Amino acid sequence: MDSTLPPPSMRASNDPLAMLAGALNPQASFRFETGATTHVGKVRSENEDSYIVHADAGLWCVADGMGGYEAGKLASSTVVEALRTIGQAASAADLLARFQDRVLQANTGLRKAGAERGLATFGTTVVALLIYERFFACCWAGDSRTYRVSQGRLSQISRDHTEVQDLVDQGQLTPEEAKRWPGRNIITRAIGVNDLPDLDLIQGAVEEGDVFVLCSDGLTGHVSDTEILAGVAGRAPQAACDHLVELTLARGASDNVTVIVVACEPKGADAPVPPSPARSDADGREA
């Protein structure tokens, strides 16, 4: 986390030039098959998650609002609506800049709305996947996650912005202890809580056959990484999303749950099965 780009703060955890300098073949690009599902769960009365799938622009995003009921939904949907205007980028750097600008707009709007409503806790996590040609960036604030499945292995790209993750990183808790820690859901970053949003950034190159999974913590609170990998393997993206949400529901679904799965194949390969429009281009509507 050693470099800072222009506001909003975007802290890169690896070399940002890897994406922006075009070190790999800039002509290589991919087609995407996307699935997406969201559900209110079995405990909450309001779905405070929102998501957007904008494959033509190279953008996928999940936002998990906080503030309770309508406030949480307003927070997450504000980010999604701002990102809906991102448009077509001319380069990887342009796409990243457009994303930063929309997040800043959303953050400003949330700060104003929170002050007008007198809300002490009002904001949203955000996790976004950006892809331009064969470069990707994962940007996030909070505990919504991005995973990557590559060559049969799953890795968590994002790092949770939570108090309990900080304690694990400091060696004060083991990962097993963290699962039972009373304050495990306390997040340390979110959009709308400070004057400028503070996001982390991971960048890299997309490989043929890569699958990305974006989700709110409603999934990871009930489903392990091993089960996420098994749920994605051998399934089309929409089927994988539906399976993971059904697994969460079977285990009680104590929170809202949202899952996006993005499969990447080179352009010119056999066309993927089109995703269900009701789920893959939605803005957080329930399946």
Short mmCIF file of C-alpha atoms in Angstrom, two decimals:
data_model
loop_
_atom_site.label_atom_id
_atom_site.label_comp_id
_atom_site.label_asym_id
_atom_site.label_seq_id
_atom_site.Cartn_x
_atom_site.Cartn_y
_atom_site.Cartn_z
CA MET A 1 0.00 0.00 0.00
CA ASP A 2 2.78 2.36 -0.91
CA SER A 3 1.54 4.69 -3.63
CA THR A 4 -1.22 7.24 -3.86
CA LEU A 5 -3.03 8.36 -6.99
CA PRO A 6 -5.05 11.60 -7.24
CA PRO A 7 -8.21 11.89 -5.10
CA PRO A 8 -10.10 9.89 -4.17
CA SER A 9 -7.25 8.12 -2.43
CA MET A 10 -6.39 4.90 -4.27
CA ARG A 11 -3.65 2.93 -2.54
CA ALA A 12 -1.98 0.44 -4.85
CA SER A 13 -0.75 -2.81 -3.35
CA ASN A 14 1.37 -3.61 -6.39
CA ASP A 15 3.05 -1.67 -9.19
CA PRO A 16 0.37 0.48 -10.90
CA LEU A 17 2.49 0.68 -14.04
CA ALA A 18 1.85 -3.02 -14.66
CA MET A 19 -1.64 -2.15 -15.82
CA LEU A 20 -1.16 1.32 -17.22
CA ALA A 21 2.06 1.01 -19.19
CA GLY A 22 0.81 -1.71 -21.55
CA ALA A 23 3.73 -4.04 -20.97
CA LEU A 24 1.74 -6.96 -22.38
CA ASN A 25 0.10 -7.21 -25.79
CA PRO A 26 -2.31 -4.24 -25.77
CA GLN A 27 -4.35 -5.74 -28.61
CA ALA A 28 -5.42 -8.79 -26.63
CA SER A 29 -8.95 -8.50 -25.30
CA PHE A 30 -11.68 -10.69 -23.92
CA ARG A 31 -15.36 -11.43 -24.09
CA PHE A 32 -17.24 -11.88 -20.84
CA GLU A 33 -19.99 -14.17 -19.65
CA THR A 34 -21.51 -12.74 -16.51
CA GLY A 35 -23.91 -14.00 -13.88
CA ALA A 36 -25.34 -12.00 -10.98
CA THR A 37 -27.77 -12.71 -8.15
CA THR A 38 -28.84 -10.77 -5.07
CA HIS A 39 -31.14 -11.81 -2.23
CA VAL A 40 -32.41 -10.15 0.94
CA GLY A 41 -31.56 -13.26 2.97
CA LYS A 42 -33.61 -14.83 5.74
CA VAL A 43 -33.21 -12.26 8.53
CA ARG A 44 -33.16 -8.76 7.09
CA SER A 45 -36.34 -7.07 5.87
CA GLU A 46 -34.57 -4.80 3.33
CA ASN A 47 -31.90 -5.61 0.77
CA GLU A 48 -29.22 -2.96 1.28
CA ASP A 49 -26.95 -4.46 -1.41
CA SER A 50 -26.75 -3.03 -4.92
CA TYR A 51 -24.73 -4.12 -7.92
CA ILE A 52 -24.02 -3.18 -11.50
CA VAL A 53 -22.82 -5.20 -14.46
CA HIS A 54 -21.56 -3.02 -17.31
CA ALA A 55 -19.48 -5.44 -19.38
CA ASP A 56 -19.36 -3.12 -22.41
CA ALA A 57 -17.51 -0.58 -20.26
CA GLY A 58 -15.42 -3.21 -18.45
CA LEU A 59 -17.05 -2.60 -15.06
CA TRP A 60 -18.60 -4.87 -12.42
CA CYS A 61 -19.36 -3.69 -8.91
CA VAL A 62 -21.03 -4.79 -5.64
CA ALA A 63 -21.93 -2.29 -2.90
CA ASP A 64 -23.21 -3.19 0.57
CA GLY A 65 -24.90 -0.25 2.28
CA MET A 66 -24.91 0.53 5.97
CA GLY A 67 -27.10 2.83 7.99
CA GLY A 68 -30.17 0.66 8.32
CA TYR A 69 -33.09 -0.04 6.02
CA GLU A 70 -33.67 2.76 3.49
CA ALA A 71 -30.41 4.54 4.39
CA GLY A 72 -28.28 1.50 3.56
CA LYS A 73 -30.06 0.95 0.27
CA LEU A 74 -29.70 4.63 -0.61
CA ALA A 75 -25.98 4.50 0.11
CA SER A 76 -25.26 1.45 -2.05
CA SER A 77 -27.53 2.53 -4.90
CA THR A 78 -25.93 5.99 -4.96
CA VAL A 79 -22.60 4.42 -5.85
CA VAL A 80 -24.18 2.15 -8.46
CA GLU A 81 -26.05 5.03 -10.10
CA ALA A 82 -22.88 7.12 -10.27
CA LEU A 83 -20.99 4.24 -11.91
CA ARG A 84 -23.75 3.76 -14.46
CA THR A 85 -22.51 6.92 -16.22
CA ILE A 86 -18.91 5.71 -16.57
CA GLY A 87 -19.09 5.44 -20.38
CA GLN A 88 -16.48 4.02 -22.75
CA ALA A 89 -12.86 4.50 -21.72
CA ALA A 90 -10.03 5.19 -24.17
CA SER A 91 -7.38 3.38 -22.11
CA ALA A 92 -6.85 1.49 -18.87
CA ALA A 93 -5.75 4.72 -17.20
CA ASP A 94 -8.87 6.47 -18.45
CA LEU A 95 -11.12 3.70 -17.12
CA LEU A 96 -9.49 3.93 -13.70
CA ALA A 97 -9.79 7.72 -13.71
CA ARG A 98 -13.47 7.53 -14.68
CA PHE A 99 -14.09 5.08 -11.85
CA GLN A 100 -12.32 7.34 -9.34
CA ASP A 101 -14.36 10.32 -10.50
CA ARG A 102 -17.70 8.50 -10.12
CA VAL A 103 -16.78 7.21 -6.68
CA LEU A 104 -15.83 10.74 -5.64
CA GLN A 105 -19.18 12.02 -6.92
CA ALA A 106 -21.02 9.33 -4.97
CA ASN A 107 -18.99 10.02 -1.83
CA THR A 108 -19.85 13.73 -2.01
CA GLY A 109 -23.52 12.93 -2.48
CA LEU A 110 -23.55 10.54 0.46
CA ARG A 111 -21.81 13.02 2.74
CA LYS A 112 -24.45 15.60 1.92
CA ALA A 113 -27.36 13.18 2.31
CA GLY A 114 -26.01 11.88 5.61
CA ALA A 115 -25.68 15.38 7.02
CA GLU A 116 -29.20 16.30 5.90
CA ARG A 117 -30.63 13.17 7.53
CA GLY A 118 -28.56 13.49 10.68
CA LEU A 119 -27.15 10.00 10.28
CA ALA A 120 -24.08 9.09 12.30
CA THR A 121 -23.55 5.85 10.37
CA PHE A 122 -24.20 6.17 6.66
CA GLY A 123 -22.11 4.73 3.86
CA THR A 124 -21.39 1.67 1.79
CA THR A 125 -18.70 -0.84 1.06
CA VAL A 126 -17.72 -1.09 -2.57
CA VAL A 127 -15.76 -3.64 -4.54
CA ALA A 128 -15.27 -3.18 -8.28
CA LEU A 129 -13.60 -5.08 -11.08
CA LEU A 130 -12.35 -3.00 -14.02
CA ILE A 131 -11.08 -4.66 -17.21
CA TYR A 132 -9.57 -2.92 -20.23
CA GLU A 133 -8.20 -5.15 -22.98
CA ARG A 134 -6.11 -7.63 -21.01
CA PHE A 135 -5.56 -5.57 -17.88
CA PHE A 136 -7.68 -5.68 -14.74
CA ALA A 137 -7.93 -3.60 -11.60
CA CYS A 138 -9.73 -4.50 -8.40
CA CYS A 139 -10.71 -1.45 -6.31
CA TRP A 140 -12.42 -1.68 -2.95
CA ALA A 141 -13.29 -0.16 0.41
CA GLY A 142 -14.78 -2.33 3.16
CA ASP A 143 -15.34 -6.08 3.40
CA SER A 144 -17.05 -6.90 0.12
CA ARG A 145 -14.61 -9.11 -1.78
CA THR A 146 -13.15 -10.04 -5.15
CA TYR A 147 -11.79 -13.52 -5.79
CA ARG A 148 -9.96 -14.81 -8.86
CA VAL A 149 -10.10 -18.39 -10.09
CA SER A 150 -7.12 -19.10 -12.35
CA GLN A 151 -5.87 -22.52 -13.44
CA GLY A 152 -8.18 -24.21 -10.99
CA ARG A 153 -7.03 -22.21 -7.97
CA LEU A 154 -8.95 -19.55 -6.07
CA SER A 155 -7.24 -16.52 -4.55
CA GLN A 156 -8.73 -13.60 -2.67
CA ILE A 157 -7.64 -10.42 -4.42
CA SER A 158 -9.10 -7.90 -2.00
CA ARG A 159 -8.20 -7.60 1.68
CA ASP A 160 -11.01 -6.93 4.15
CA HIS A 161 -10.98 -3.46 5.67
CA THR A 162 -12.11 -4.66 9.10
CA GLU A 163 -10.83 -4.43 12.64
CA VAL A 164 -10.56 -8.19 12.88
CA GLN A 165 -8.47 -8.43 9.68
CA ASP A 166 -6.09 -5.83 11.13
CA LEU A 167 -5.74 -7.99 14.26
CA VAL A 168 -5.00 -11.06 12.14
CA ASP A 169 -2.41 -9.14 10.13
CA GLN A 170 -0.79 -7.99 13.37
CA GLY A 171 -0.62 -11.57 14.64
CA GLN A 172 -2.99 -10.90 17.55
CA LEU A 173 -5.62 -13.33 16.25
CA THR A 174 -5.47 -16.49 14.19
CA PRO A 175 -7.81 -16.81 11.19
CA GLU A 176 -9.83 -19.37 13.16
CA GLU A 177 -10.14 -17.05 16.15
CA ALA A 178 -11.17 -14.24 13.82
CA LYS A 179 -14.24 -16.19 12.72
CA ARG A 180 -15.58 -16.02 16.29
CA TRP A 181 -14.33 -12.55 17.23
CA PRO A 182 -17.22 -10.36 18.55
CA GLY A 183 -16.20 -7.32 16.47
CA ARG A 184 -15.52 -9.19 13.23
CA ASN A 185 -18.09 -7.15 11.29
CA ILE A 186 -16.68 -3.72 12.20
CA ILE A 187 -15.33 -2.19 8.98
CA THR A 188 -12.57 0.40 8.87
CA ARG A 189 -13.25 1.92 5.44
CA ALA A 190 -16.39 2.73 3.46
CA ILE A 191 -17.63 5.20 0.88
CA GLY A 192 -19.46 8.16 2.40
CA VAL A 193 -17.90 8.19 5.86
CA ASN A 194 -15.03 10.62 5.14
CA ASP A 195 -14.65 13.73 2.99
CA LEU A 196 -12.57 11.74 0.49
CA PRO A 197 -13.09 8.03 -0.23
CA ASP A 198 -10.16 5.76 0.52
CA LEU A 199 -9.83 2.69 -1.71
CA ASP A 200 -7.21 0.02 -2.23
CA LEU A 201 -6.12 -1.09 -5.66
CA ILE A 202 -4.77 -4.37 -7.06
CA GLN A 203 -3.80 -4.62 -10.74
CA GLY A 204 -2.75 -7.38 -13.06
CA ALA A 205 -3.20 -9.14 -16.38
CA VAL A 206 -6.26 -11.20 -17.33
CA GLU A 207 -5.48 -14.74 -18.47
CA GLU A 208 -7.58 -16.96 -20.68
CA GLY A 209 -10.11 -18.87 -18.59
CA ASP A 210 -9.93 -16.54 -15.58
CA VAL A 211 -13.09 -16.28 -13.49
CA PHE A 212 -13.68 -13.40 -11.09
CA VAL A 213 -16.13 -13.55 -8.18
CA LEU A 214 -17.39 -10.36 -6.52
CA CYS A 215 -19.56 -10.65 -3.43
CA SER A 216 -20.91 -8.92 -0.35
CA ASP A 217 -20.03 -10.32 3.06
CA GLY A 218 -23.43 -12.01 3.18
CA LEU A 219 -21.83 -14.78 1.12
CA THR A 220 -18.51 -15.12 2.94
CA GLY A 221 -20.21 -15.13 6.32
CA HIS A 222 -21.67 -18.55 5.47
CA VAL A 223 -19.62 -20.01 2.60
CA SER A 224 -15.91 -20.88 2.74
CA ASP A 225 -13.33 -20.14 0.06
CA THR A 226 -13.14 -23.86 -0.75
CA GLU A 227 -16.90 -23.91 -1.31
CA ILE A 228 -16.74 -20.81 -3.49
CA LEU A 229 -14.20 -22.54 -5.72
CA ALA A 230 -16.31 -25.69 -5.87
CA GLY A 231 -19.41 -23.61 -6.62
CA VAL A 232 -17.76 -21.91 -9.59
CA ALA A 233 -16.00 -24.96 -11.03
CA GLY A 234 -17.87 -26.56 -13.91
CA ARG A 235 -20.79 -24.14 -13.77
CA ALA A 236 -21.78 -21.31 -16.07
CA PRO A 237 -21.55 -17.93 -14.28
CA GLN A 238 -25.29 -17.55 -13.66
CA ALA A 239 -25.59 -21.11 -12.40
CA ALA A 240 -22.61 -20.51 -10.11
CA CYS A 241 -24.19 -17.35 -8.67
CA ASP A 242 -27.50 -19.10 -8.07
CA HIS A 243 -25.78 -22.07 -6.43
CA LEU A 244 -23.75 -19.90 -4.04
CA VAL A 245 -26.77 -17.86 -3.01
CA GLU A 246 -28.85 -21.01 -2.51
CA LEU A 247 -26.06 -22.44 -0.33
CA THR A 248 -26.09 -19.24 1.74
CA LEU A 249 -29.87 -19.40 2.14
CA ALA A 250 -29.66 -23.03 3.23
CA ARG A 251 -27.33 -21.93 6.04
CA GLY A 252 -29.58 -19.20 7.35
CA ALA A 253 -28.53 -16.17 5.27
CA SER A 254 -28.24 -13.79 8.22
CA ASP A 255 -27.42 -10.87 5.90
CA ASN A 256 -28.22 -9.73 2.38
CA VAL A 257 -26.15 -11.64 -0.16
CA THR A 258 -24.97 -10.57 -3.62
CA VAL A 259 -22.71 -12.48 -6.01
CA ILE A 260 -21.32 -11.59 -9.45
CA VAL A 261 -19.31 -14.12 -11.47
CA VAL A 262 -17.34 -12.99 -14.55
CA ALA A 263 -15.78 -15.56 -16.90
CA CYS A 264 -13.14 -14.27 -19.34
CA GLU A 265 -12.50 -15.81 -22.76
CA PRO A 266 -10.53 -14.38 -25.70
CA LYS A 267 -12.53 -12.59 -28.36
CA GLY A 268 -12.94 -14.88 -31.33
CA ALA A 269 -13.56 -17.93 -29.17
CA ASP A 270 -16.94 -19.62 -29.24
CA ALA A 271 -19.51 -17.16 -27.99
CA PRO A 272 -20.51 -17.77 -24.36
CA VAL A 273 -24.07 -18.42 -23.37
CA PRO A 274 -25.72 -14.98 -22.88
CA PRO A 275 -26.44 -14.19 -19.22
CA SER A 276 -29.98 -13.77 -17.98
CA PRO A 277 -30.82 -10.06 -18.56
CA ALA A 278 -32.96 -9.92 -15.41
CA ARG A 279 -29.91 -10.73 -13.29
CA SER A 280 -26.77 -9.74 -15.15
CA ASP A 281 -27.57 -6.14 -16.05
CA ALA A 282 -29.52 -5.34 -12.92
CA ASP A 283 -28.85 -2.68 -10.33
CA GLY A 284 -29.42 -4.79 -7.26
CA ARG A 285 -32.88 -6.10 -8.00
CA GLU A 286 -33.61 -9.38 -6.30
CA ALA A 287 -33.52 -12.59 -8.26
#
